[in-house]
Amino acid sequence: MKRILFSCVFLLALLCTITLHAQKISLNLKKATLPKVLNEVTKQTGYVFIYDQNEIGKSKIDIQLKDATLQEVFAYCEKFYHITYKIIGKNVVIKRKIEEGEFKLNGTISTENNTELQDVSIYMPRLQKFVFSDGDGNFSIPDVKIGDSITLALVGYNELAEVVDNSKMLFFLTKKSNDLEDVQVLAYGQTTNRRLNTGSSVKVTAKELERTATLDPVQALQGRVPGLVITPNSGLAGANSTITLRGENSTSLGNNGINSYNKVNTPLFIVDGIPFNNNSLTNIGNSYQYGYQESPFKSIDPNNIESIEVLKDADATAIYGARGANGVILITTKKGRKDGLNFNLNVGTTMQHIPKYVKMLNTSQYLTLRRQAYANDLADGNVFEPMDATNSPDVLAWDTTINHNWAKEYFNKWAHLNTVDFSVNGGNAYNSFSASASYNNQTTIYNSHSGIDRGSFMLTGNHSSKDGKFSINAMLSYSVDRNRVIPMTLDNFINLPPDFSLYKSDGSLNWDLANNNGNPIASQMNTMRNHTKSFNSSFNLSYEILQGLSFKLDAGYNWMYLNEYGENPIAAQDPSDGGITGSAQKSFSKNYTLNVEPQLNFEKYVGKNHFSVLLGGTYMKTSTLQNAEYASSFTSDADLNDFSKAPAINYTYAEGTYKFLSGFARVGYDFDSKYVINLTGRRDGSSRFGPGKQYGDFGSIGTAWNFSDEKFFEWMKPIVSFAKLRGSYGITGSDQIGDYQYYINYNFVYSPYQNQLGYYPQNLYNSDFQWESTKKLDIGLELGFWDNRLYFTGDYYRNVTGNQLTGYQLPDFTGKDQVMANLGATTQNTGVEFTLRFDEIKSKNFSWTTNFNMSIARNKLLSFPGLATSGYQTQFFLGKPIDNITGYTNAHVNPADGSTIVDDINKDGTITVEGDYGYLGSQLPKYTGGIENTFTYKNLSLDVFFTFKNQAYAQVYSFQQGTTFNQPELIWGNYWQNQGDEKKFPKASTITTNNNFYLFNTSLASYYSGSYLRLQSATINYSLPKNWIKRFGFTKFDIYAMSNNLFTFTSNPGFDPETGMSMPNLRSFTFGIRTSFK
């Protein structure tokens, strides 16, 4: 009987096993909970599952099984859902597997679209432990127990709180529907979010900077920030740019102090809380014209930048007092990560060339024009030299069968830029570091041996105590570059006659040119070497004294050294000039800056009321030294580098110290994050003013109202998800003049007398000038539509600047042409700015985002007492922009004789500058902006960025048709030849000083539109699938290609609407890879 019973039970179990194996189950589920899986199994098999809903947890997994048995399904579920099971007939009992004691929690974090998330912070309150997810979204925490709470957070995603119910868990973070909580950097390291920000500011991220192939991070901002106008001064490697934010406030375009290159309208730059000296130290470029102004920002590696925040209005900038009158640009560098060691490598190569050449007259056209010019001069009785082989070799002596467009032939080459960036970072919840090194070399388009080599290193360290009360951050960076660029201008090449040869038949330089420009290629026989070393450091310390009260200290020490050497040998000069000698020059410049800013921060929440107070002070000291020697009259090029053999040496020396001392306070209040107000006050002291004038007081008020939180607005919420009105008003100042301008400064005389150096005064004494001031008004509106998929920001601003600091012009009998003083003039900048971000498409595999910004700006001179009798009467005009074009008005060609006619404004019968110069127009753009479209499809992304500018006038060329200066082809057939001709250009002449040319070129007739639409950059990036690169140890492997300045649509006939006939912005093509690995 027992055997029969055992046989029956065995047979029943066998049948159940056969049944289990016989039924095939297929599952394809995403982010599925266990109940969802079991329901699907029930549908396919009929099995009933018994379990406690509260016991099995909420874990979600992806499950893909095909033709699996029930046992295989259960084995899968047992592994990932951490369960046990027992089959009883057609019923299956499910229970949670009980972990005994502590275990290691292994988790994976991803988005709803199954994209792994890196740098997610994971916090476990019981263990007081922070960890961060790696590049694959994975993390692990030891000593965890079932039931422990866990919190996950990442900027831009909703925070997630869960309870541990398994040793292996999968977490999904959902993206925030808007960016109102994104961190925005304010002054002195304070942060806020878009909802509470009362100021006008724009943030540019590292991702956006990556899409521009430039070594100058500031140039990468062009077209991305409304109101910020960045104009490269040249297309040469490392060249500086002109930077203005919301117009030009000051009438002064420079000064004569030691910081003579200081641009009085340039914003203040702050790097990791420390002011950055953005003055170029280049000295020889100013004094001897063998070099050019280099950009000081080349010492900042764009790959080390986390973000750039541009602060515009009084509320955002007044706390910087006098230094923030022209706006503030905050640069934040990358910090260490907290998920172990991470390595990053970026390698790229760039090719650059001139995108457009100006078509010049060919040889036949040029010679026809020359002969017509001689005939005109002969008829007018203005022939001083006969047209023969000596005076006109281009017409009668040279080979007229050849035809050159020298600019295109000489510059139509490729420049190369190679970059390598390597970084390592890592750490844990309390300590982190980052170290990076980069090297790049860049050549010019005309000389492969002329270029820049640069290397840099940056180290950052961060530490915070376990209780979170103490933290310290430090940054050290060092860069060195060697610049061998010998500048060449396109002007000298486009001026060359088309039948001119640079070399003679024997290979020597050809100097047979009568237009006094010499042979432009001779400049490449000069020597130019710049060696720059730069060191920047910042230290930020913070300690929480009491709950809500903390002490902070920002300190920094920076220095820059520049050694320059240049030679102009005899071989580079025209031997027919007679008595030519060689010259050489060397200079040394250095700049030190110490900055210390202690601060107290207080923050308190009382119900829905939030109070914040910032108190602090600033001490800054900048020391500058410039020393140059100019050795001349060398009779042998072999002696140029030995100054002891120089027959004559001239010396220049300048040394100065600038000190800045201030105290500041900022008080903020908001109620329920709905009503916000900020008050700022600051008292500044500057050593650039005389006794009794050294201190100035500045301040601002900023308010914001998030009226979308009001009850009356609720009916609009389905469409308008966010609405904010903000405004600010304040006064900022400026001390942007040279050091010691109220003293009499002396300099060496050029040549020693009886071996004794003499001195002469550089300026006159005036201790009465004081702070320049700017009153700023800003009103802003922010609107978000459809969960902020469409986000609009608009601003109206009005800045009025008075008490202008400038070099006031003096009569000749004073012995000096100007003295530093406050000018009674008042200028005004007004404008409207807006940005628009639209997430057109956001799906699992495809997204499309558009960013558009535009600024409409106006500038004018409001008042200028005594303008009509001052030395500025032909420079400034009431009601007109201060950056204006002045000259003769209504210029046109007389059809009767081909002469240039202009208006006789004062009706005295004589055309003079004093009596007939008038306002012609402005070179300031009427509006600027940019539009960017970013497309992503799975691992592929495409970014297309256009910039545009509307500028009415830009000078292109100094037209002198008929001289030995070749002319653009646009003049052909458009100049006067016969009586009755109505042409744009006057009749030809061989005389460069012809009055017709002078009147024509000092009028609007020689100007063309400077407007353009430019494809600034196009970038395509492909991220290799992670399952491919994991096997090689990579966490990221991107391949990218980008192009800058690809197309420019403009009616301007010059090389570039921004640079005219000077070296244009180059077109570039870049290819590279970005990788990360552990």
mmCIF file of N, CA and C in Angstrom, residues 271-376:
data_model
loop_
_atom_site.group_PDB
_atom_site.id
_atom_site.type_symbol
_atom_site.label_atom_id
_atom_site.label_comp_id
_atom_site.label_asym_id
_atom_site.label_seq_id
_atom_site.Cartn_x
_atom_site.Cartn_y
_atom_site.Cartn_z
ATOM 1 N N VAL A 271 36.795 84.487 -12.275
ATOM 2 C CA VAL A 271 37.053 83.057 -12.444
ATOM 3 C C VAL A 271 37.084 82.401 -11.066
ATOM 4 N N ASP A 272 36.120 81.545 -10.808
ATOM 5 C CA ASP A 272 36.003 80.861 -9.512
ATOM 6 C C ASP A 272 36.056 81.843 -8.348
ATOM 7 N N GLY A 273 35.335 82.951 -8.502
ATOM 8 C CA GLY A 273 35.217 83.921 -7.421
ATOM 9 C C GLY A 273 36.301 84.963 -7.364
ATOM 10 N N ILE A 274 37.319 84.873 -8.241
ATOM 11 C CA ILE A 274 38.463 85.784 -8.197
ATOM 12 C C ILE A 274 38.508 86.603 -9.481
ATOM 13 N N PRO A 275 38.650 87.951 -9.380
ATOM 14 C CA PRO A 275 38.731 88.783 -10.590
ATOM 15 C C PRO A 275 39.884 88.349 -11.486
ATOM 16 N N PHE A 276 39.608 88.337 -12.784
ATOM 17 C CA PHE A 276 40.598 87.934 -13.778
ATOM 18 C C PHE A 276 41.068 89.173 -14.525
ATOM 19 N N ASN A 277 42.376 89.340 -14.627
ATOM 20 C CA ASN A 277 42.941 90.496 -15.323
ATOM 21 C C ASN A 277 42.846 90.263 -16.820
ATOM 22 N N ASN A 278 41.940 90.995 -17.469
ATOM 23 C CA ASN A 278 41.724 90.781 -18.901
ATOM 24 C C ASN A 278 42.431 91.821 -19.757
ATOM 25 N N ASN A 279 43.485 92.460 -19.216
ATOM 26 C CA ASN A 279 44.285 93.388 -20.006
ATOM 27 C C ASN A 279 45.420 92.642 -20.694
ATOM 28 N N SER A 280 45.597 92.915 -21.969
ATOM 29 C CA SER A 280 46.710 92.318 -22.691
ATOM 30 C C SER A 280 48.005 92.988 -22.248
ATOM 31 N N LEU A 281 49.038 92.182 -21.987
ATOM 32 C CA LEU A 281 50.328 92.734 -21.581
ATOM 33 C C LEU A 281 51.231 93.039 -22.762
ATOM 34 N N THR A 282 50.786 92.699 -23.969
ATOM 35 C CA THR A 282 51.633 92.881 -25.137
ATOM 36 C C THR A 282 52.102 94.315 -25.246
ATOM 37 N N ASN A 283 53.415 94.511 -25.303
ATOM 38 C CA ASN A 283 53.985 95.853 -25.311
ATOM 39 C C ASN A 283 54.583 96.210 -26.665
ATOM 40 N N ILE A 284 55.360 95.295 -27.228
ATOM 41 C CA ILE A 284 55.992 95.584 -28.514
ATOM 42 C C ILE A 284 54.942 95.794 -29.590
ATOM 43 N N GLY A 285 53.851 95.045 -29.486
ATOM 44 C CA GLY A 285 52.785 95.213 -30.456
ATOM 45 C C GLY A 285 52.240 96.624 -30.449
ATOM 46 N N ASN A 286 52.248 97.256 -29.301
ATOM 47 C CA ASN A 286 51.770 98.636 -29.235
ATOM 48 C C ASN A 286 52.834 99.609 -29.704
ATOM 49 N N SER A 287 54.073 99.423 -29.220
ATOM 50 C CA SER A 287 55.097 100.431 -29.401
ATOM 51 C C SER A 287 55.825 100.332 -30.734
ATOM 52 N N TYR A 288 56.023 99.126 -31.220
ATOM 53 C CA TYR A 288 56.886 98.972 -32.386
ATOM 54 C C TYR A 288 56.204 98.272 -33.558
ATOM 55 N N GLN A 289 54.965 97.812 -33.352
ATOM 56 C CA GLN A 289 54.132 97.301 -34.432
ATOM 57 C C GLN A 289 54.706 96.060 -35.123
ATOM 58 N N TYR A 290 55.446 95.253 -34.355
ATOM 59 C CA TYR A 290 55.876 93.966 -34.909
ATOM 60 C C TYR A 290 54.950 92.852 -34.425
ATOM 61 N N GLY A 291 54.145 93.156 -33.439
ATOM 62 C CA GLY A 291 53.243 92.146 -32.905
ATOM 63 C C GLY A 291 51.807 92.608 -32.985
ATOM 64 N N TYR A 292 50.958 92.023 -32.162
ATOM 65 C CA TYR A 292 49.558 92.388 -32.140
ATOM 66 C C TYR A 292 49.032 92.083 -30.745
ATOM 67 N N GLN A 293 47.881 92.623 -30.422
ATOM 68 C CA GLN A 293 47.318 92.417 -29.099
ATOM 69 C C GLN A 293 46.805 90.983 -28.966
ATOM 70 N N GLU A 294 47.385 90.255 -28.024
ATOM 71 C CA GLU A 294 46.981 88.874 -27.787
ATOM 72 C C GLU A 294 45.858 88.832 -26.765
ATOM 73 N N SER A 295 45.032 87.820 -26.869
ATOM 74 C CA SER A 295 43.923 87.658 -25.937
ATOM 75 C C SER A 295 44.434 87.108 -24.609
ATOM 76 N N PRO A 296 44.093 87.764 -23.496
ATOM 77 C CA PRO A 296 44.507 87.229 -22.191
ATOM 78 C C PRO A 296 43.749 85.958 -21.824
ATOM 79 N N PHE A 297 42.619 85.690 -22.493
ATOM 80 C CA PHE A 297 41.801 84.528 -22.152
ATOM 81 C C PHE A 297 42.372 83.226 -22.696
ATOM 82 N N LYS A 298 43.447 83.333 -23.464
ATOM 83 C CA LYS A 298 44.062 82.110 -23.984
ATOM 84 C C LYS A 298 44.662 81.271 -22.853
ATOM 85 N N SER A 299 44.838 81.879 -21.671
ATOM 86 C CA SER A 299 45.379 81.128 -20.530
ATOM 87 C C SER A 299 44.325 80.258 -19.860
ATOM 88 N N ILE A 300 43.054 80.384 -20.277
ATOM 89 C CA ILE A 300 41.972 79.569 -19.709
ATOM 90 C C ILE A 300 41.584 78.505 -20.727
ATOM 91 N N ASP A 301 41.772 77.260 -20.377
ATOM 92 C CA ASP A 301 41.434 76.160 -21.282
ATOM 93 C C ASP A 301 39.915 75.980 -21.313
ATOM 94 N N PRO A 302 39.284 76.115 -22.481
ATOM 95 C CA PRO A 302 37.812 75.954 -22.541
ATOM 96 C C PRO A 302 37.335 74.599 -22.035
ATOM 97 N N ASN A 303 38.175 73.570 -22.141
ATOM 98 C CA ASN A 303 37.777 72.241 -21.683
ATOM 99 C C ASN A 303 37.673 72.151 -20.165
ATOM 100 N N ASN A 304 38.231 73.139 -19.449
ATOM 101 C CA ASN A 304 38.174 73.135 -17.984
ATOM 102 C C ASN A 304 37.007 73.948 -17.444
ATOM 103 N N ILE A 305 36.186 74.496 -18.326
ATOM 104 C CA ILE A 305 35.097 75.362 -17.886
ATOM 105 C C ILE A 305 33.802 74.573 -17.747
ATOM 106 N N GLU A 306 33.155 74.728 -16.597
ATOM 107 C CA GLU A 306 31.873 74.088 -16.346
ATOM 108 C C GLU A 306 30.724 74.937 -16.872
ATOM 109 N N SER A 307 30.810 76.246 -16.644
ATOM 110 C CA SER A 307 29.754 77.134 -17.119
ATOM 111 C C SER A 307 30.261 78.574 -17.111
ATOM 112 N N ILE A 308 29.578 79.429 -17.878
ATOM 113 C CA ILE A 308 29.842 80.867 -17.888
ATOM 114 C C ILE A 308 28.505 81.567 -17.680
ATOM 115 N N GLU A 309 28.451 82.408 -16.643
ATOM 116 C CA GLU A 309 27.230 83.142 -16.320
ATOM 117 C C GLU A 309 27.457 84.622 -16.611
ATOM 118 N N VAL A 310 26.595 85.226 -17.400
ATOM 119 C CA VAL A 310 26.715 86.634 -17.771
ATOM 120 C C VAL A 310 25.676 87.431 -16.988
ATOM 121 N N LEU A 311 26.143 88.328 -16.106
ATOM 122 C CA LEU A 311 25.274 89.157 -15.275
ATOM 123 C C LEU A 311 25.184 90.544 -15.897
ATOM 124 N N LYS A 312 23.952 91.080 -16.021
ATOM 125 C CA LYS A 312 23.775 92.292 -16.818
ATOM 126 C C LYS A 312 23.284 93.500 -16.029
ATOM 127 N N ASP A 313 22.204 93.345 -15.270
ATOM 128 C CA ASP A 313 21.545 94.513 -14.702
ATOM 129 C C ASP A 313 22.137 94.901 -13.352
ATOM 130 N N ALA A 314 21.580 95.978 -12.758
ATOM 131 C CA ALA A 314 22.116 96.500 -11.496
ATOM 132 C C ALA A 314 21.981 95.491 -10.370
ATOM 133 N N ASP A 315 20.859 94.766 -10.307
ATOM 134 C CA ASP A 315 20.659 93.803 -9.231
ATOM 135 C C ASP A 315 21.718 92.711 -9.263
ATOM 136 N N ALA A 316 22.095 92.297 -10.464
ATOM 137 C CA ALA A 316 23.076 91.222 -10.600
ATOM 138 C C ALA A 316 24.506 91.713 -10.416
ATOM 139 N N THR A 317 24.767 92.993 -10.731
ATOM 140 C CA THR A 317 26.158 93.469 -10.777
ATOM 141 C C THR A 317 26.515 94.499 -9.723
ATOM 142 N N ALA A 318 25.530 95.150 -9.076
ATOM 143 C CA ALA A 318 25.833 96.257 -8.166
ATOM 144 C C ALA A 318 26.671 95.816 -6.984
ATOM 145 N N ILE A 319 26.576 94.557 -6.599
ATOM 146 C CA ILE A 319 27.364 94.096 -5.460
ATOM 147 C C ILE A 319 28.859 94.101 -5.775
ATOM 148 N N TYR A 320 29.207 94.154 -7.082
ATOM 149 C CA TYR A 320 30.608 94.313 -7.465
ATOM 150 C C TYR A 320 30.993 95.792 -7.563
ATOM 151 N N GLY A 321 30.033 96.678 -7.308
ATOM 152 C CA GLY A 321 30.325 98.097 -7.236
ATOM 153 C C GLY A 321 30.906 98.659 -8.506
ATOM 154 N N ALA A 322 32.007 99.410 -8.350
ATOM 155 C CA ALA A 322 32.623 100.114 -9.477
ATOM 156 C C ALA A 322 33.118 99.158 -10.546
ATOM 157 N N ARG A 323 33.435 97.946 -10.164
ATOM 158 C CA ARG A 323 33.998 97.026 -11.145
ATOM 159 C C ARG A 323 32.933 96.392 -12.039
ATOM 160 N N GLY A 324 31.650 96.524 -11.654
ATOM 161 C CA GLY A 324 30.598 95.853 -12.403
ATOM 162 C C GLY A 324 29.757 96.762 -13.262
ATOM 163 N N ALA A 325 30.228 97.996 -13.511
ATOM 164 C CA ALA A 325 29.419 98.952 -14.273
ATOM 165 C C ALA A 325 29.119 98.460 -15.678
ATOM 166 N N ASN A 326 30.034 97.710 -16.283
ATOM 167 C CA ASN A 326 29.856 97.235 -17.655
ATOM 168 C C ASN A 326 29.417 95.780 -17.720
ATOM 169 N N GLY A 327 28.889 95.273 -16.599
ATOM 170 C CA GLY A 327 28.465 93.886 -16.547
ATOM 171 C C GLY A 327 29.538 92.995 -15.943
ATOM 172 N N VAL A 328 29.143 91.787 -15.589
ATOM 173 C CA VAL A 328 30.047 90.830 -14.953
ATOM 174 C C VAL A 328 29.890 89.482 -15.635
ATOM 175 N N ILE A 329 31.011 88.832 -15.918
ATOM 176 C CA ILE A 329 30.995 87.502 -16.529
ATOM 177 C C ILE A 329 31.694 86.537 -15.579
ATOM 178 N N LEU A 330 30.930 85.569 -15.063
ATOM 179 C CA LEU A 330 31.428 84.603 -14.086
ATOM 180 C C LEU A 330 31.811 83.306 -14.797
ATOM 181 N N ILE A 331 33.049 82.893 -14.633
ATOM 182 C CA ILE A 331 33.531 81.646 -15.223
ATOM 183 C C ILE A 331 33.750 80.645 -14.094
ATOM 184 N N THR A 332 33.063 79.519 -14.175
ATOM 185 C CA THR A 332 33.189 78.466 -13.164
ATOM 186 C C THR A 332 33.891 77.264 -13.784
ATOM 187 N N THR A 333 34.976 76.820 -13.168
ATOM 188 C CA THR A 333 35.733 75.695 -13.714
ATOM 189 C C THR A 333 35.181 74.370 -13.177
ATOM 190 N N LYS A 334 35.559 73.312 -13.856
ATOM 191 C CA LYS A 334 35.083 71.988 -13.476
ATOM 192 C C LYS A 334 35.753 71.522 -12.188
ATOM 193 N N LYS A 335 34.979 70.779 -11.402
ATOM 194 C CA LYS A 335 35.464 70.253 -10.128
ATOM 195 C C LYS A 335 35.542 68.733 -10.203
ATOM 196 N N GLY A 336 36.091 68.147 -9.153
ATOM 197 C CA GLY A 336 36.223 66.698 -9.108
ATOM 198 C C GLY A 336 34.889 66.002 -8.932
ATOM 199 N N ARG A 337 34.835 64.761 -9.379
ATOM 200 C CA ARG A 337 33.642 63.944 -9.205
ATOM 201 C C ARG A 337 33.811 63.044 -7.991
ATOM 202 N N LYS A 338 32.699 62.410 -7.600
ATOM 203 C CA LYS A 338 32.710 61.689 -6.325
ATOM 204 C C LYS A 338 32.386 60.210 -6.485
ATOM 205 N N ASP A 339 32.774 59.632 -7.604
ATOM 206 C CA ASP A 339 32.436 58.226 -7.845
ATOM 207 C C ASP A 339 33.673 57.434 -8.255
ATOM 208 N N GLY A 340 34.789 57.682 -7.589
ATOM 209 C CA GLY A 340 36.013 56.980 -7.930
ATOM 210 C C GLY A 340 36.753 57.655 -9.059
ATOM 211 N N LEU A 341 37.832 57.029 -9.494
ATOM 212 C CA LEU A 341 38.662 57.639 -10.524
ATOM 213 C C LEU A 341 37.991 57.591 -11.895
ATOM 214 N N ASN A 342 38.066 58.710 -12.590
ATOM 215 C CA ASN A 342 37.551 58.803 -13.955
ATOM 216 C C ASN A 342 38.611 59.478 -14.811
ATOM 217 N N PHE A 343 38.830 58.966 -15.988
ATOM 218 C CA PHE A 343 39.820 59.513 -16.910
ATOM 219 C C PHE A 343 39.105 59.997 -18.170
ATOM 220 N N ASN A 344 39.546 61.132 -18.676
ATOM 221 C CA ASN A 344 38.930 61.717 -19.865
ATOM 222 C C ASN A 344 40.017 62.152 -20.842
ATOM 223 N N LEU A 345 39.768 61.911 -22.113
ATOM 224 C CA LEU A 345 40.727 62.278 -23.150
ATOM 225 C C LEU A 345 39.968 62.903 -24.314
ATOM 226 N N ASN A 346 40.450 64.060 -24.753
ATOM 227 C CA ASN A 346 39.875 64.748 -25.900
ATOM 228 C C ASN A 346 41.004 65.067 -26.866
ATOM 229 N N VAL A 347 40.904 64.552 -28.076
ATOM 230 C CA VAL A 347 41.919 64.778 -29.099
ATOM 231 C C VAL A 347 41.225 65.316 -30.335
ATOM 232 N N GLY A 348 41.738 66.436 -30.866
ATOM 233 C CA GLY A 348 41.111 67.018 -32.039
ATOM 234 C C GLY A 348 42.118 67.680 -32.955
ATOM 235 N N THR A 349 41.789 67.736 -34.209
ATOM 236 C CA THR A 349 42.621 68.448 -35.169
ATOM 237 C C THR A 349 41.723 69.351 -36.012
ATOM 238 N N THR A 350 42.202 70.552 -36.275
ATOM 239 C CA THR A 350 41.409 71.564 -36.967
ATOM 240 C C THR A 350 42.186 72.120 -38.142
ATOM 241 N N MET A 351 41.503 72.311 -39.236
ATOM 242 C CA MET A 351 42.074 72.965 -40.413
ATOM 243 C C MET A 351 41.321 74.272 -40.639
ATOM 244 N N GLN A 352 42.064 75.348 -40.941
ATOM 245 C CA GLN A 352 41.462 76.669 -41.074
ATOM 246 C C GLN A 352 41.937 77.345 -42.358
ATOM 247 N N HIS A 353 41.047 78.125 -42.958
ATOM 248 C CA HIS A 353 41.445 78.893 -44.133
ATOM 249 C C HIS A 353 40.515 80.095 -44.282
ATOM 250 N N ILE A 354 40.908 81.037 -45.158
ATOM 251 C CA ILE A 354 40.088 82.206 -45.417
ATOM 252 C C ILE A 354 38.906 81.797 -46.286
ATOM 253 N N PRO A 355 37.672 82.091 -45.861
ATOM 254 C CA PRO A 355 36.510 81.607 -46.614
ATOM 255 C C PRO A 355 36.168 82.416 -47.859
ATOM 256 N N LYS A 356 36.646 83.665 -47.922
ATOM 257 C CA LYS A 356 36.239 84.509 -49.039
ATOM 258 C C LYS A 356 37.360 85.473 -49.392
ATOM 259 N N TYR A 357 37.559 85.674 -50.690
ATOM 260 C CA TYR A 357 38.558 86.641 -51.161
ATOM 261 C C TYR A 357 37.864 87.734 -51.975
ATOM 262 N N VAL A 358 38.432 88.911 -51.879
ATOM 263 C CA VAL A 358 37.893 90.039 -52.637
ATOM 264 C C VAL A 358 38.450 89.983 -54.053
ATOM 265 N N LYS A 359 37.560 90.079 -55.029
ATOM 266 C CA LYS A 359 38.000 90.062 -56.418
ATOM 267 C C LYS A 359 38.560 91.427 -56.777
ATOM 268 N N MET A 360 39.821 91.454 -57.225
ATOM 269 C CA MET A 360 40.494 92.703 -57.560
ATOM 270 C C MET A 360 40.562 92.877 -59.079
ATOM 271 N N LEU A 361 40.931 94.076 -59.493
ATOM 272 C CA LEU A 361 41.097 94.330 -60.920
ATOM 273 C C LEU A 361 42.182 93.427 -61.501
ATOM 274 N N ASN A 362 41.944 92.892 -62.693
ATOM 275 C CA ASN A 362 42.999 92.131 -63.340
ATOM 276 C C ASN A 362 43.995 93.095 -63.989
ATOM 277 N N THR A 363 45.036 92.561 -64.592
ATOM 278 C CA THR A 363 46.096 93.412 -65.132
ATOM 279 C C THR A 363 45.580 94.342 -66.219
ATOM 280 N N SER A 364 44.746 93.844 -67.109
ATOM 281 C CA SER A 364 44.227 94.677 -68.196
ATOM 282 C C SER A 364 43.402 95.839 -67.653
ATOM 283 N N GLN A 365 42.523 95.535 -66.692
ATOM 284 C CA GLN A 365 41.691 96.586 -66.108
ATOM 285 C C GLN A 365 42.540 97.597 -65.330
ATOM 286 N N TYR A 366 43.489 97.080 -64.591
ATOM 287 C CA TYR A 366 44.356 97.939 -63.786
ATOM 288 C C TYR A 366 45.146 98.907 -64.671
ATOM 289 N N LEU A 367 45.733 98.410 -65.770
ATOM 290 C CA LEU A 367 46.538 99.268 -66.650
ATOM 291 C C LEU A 367 45.665 100.296 -67.361
ATOM 292 N N THR A 368 44.457 99.890 -67.741
ATOM 293 C CA THR A 368 43.537 100.852 -68.355
ATOM 294 C C THR A 368 43.234 102.006 -67.399
ATOM 295 N N LEU A 369 42.987 101.655 -66.145
ATOM 296 C CA LEU A 369 42.688 102.666 -65.130
ATOM 297 C C LEU A 369 43.893 103.578 -64.894
ATOM 298 N N ARG A 370 45.086 103.001 -64.893
ATOM 299 C CA ARG A 370 46.305 103.791 -64.674
ATOM 300 C C ARG A 370 46.493 104.802 -65.810
ATOM 301 N N ARG A 371 46.287 104.363 -67.021
ATOM 302 C CA ARG A 371 46.477 105.271 -68.165
ATOM 303 C C ARG A 371 45.416 106.378 -68.174
ATOM 304 N N GLN A 372 44.181 106.005 -67.821
ATOM 305 C CA GLN A 372 43.135 107.021 -67.741
ATOM 306 C C GLN A 372 43.463 108.046 -66.649
ATOM 307 N N ALA A 373 44.014 107.585 -65.541
ATOM 308 C CA ALA A 373 44.369 108.486 -64.442
ATOM 309 C C ALA A 373 45.438 109.485 -64.888
ATOM 310 N N TYR A 374 46.430 108.986 -65.617
ATOM 311 C CA TYR A 374 47.501 109.877 -66.089
ATOM 312 C C TYR A 374 46.932 110.915 -67.069
ATOM 313 N N ALA A 375 46.021 110.471 -67.918
ATOM 314 C CA ALA A 375 45.404 111.396 -68.870
ATOM 315 C C ALA A 375 44.588 112.461 -68.141
ATOM 316 N N ASN A 376 43.873 112.061 -67.086
ATOM 317 C CA ASN A 376 43.097 113.025 -66.299
ATOM 318 C C ASN A 376 44.005 114.055 -65.633
#
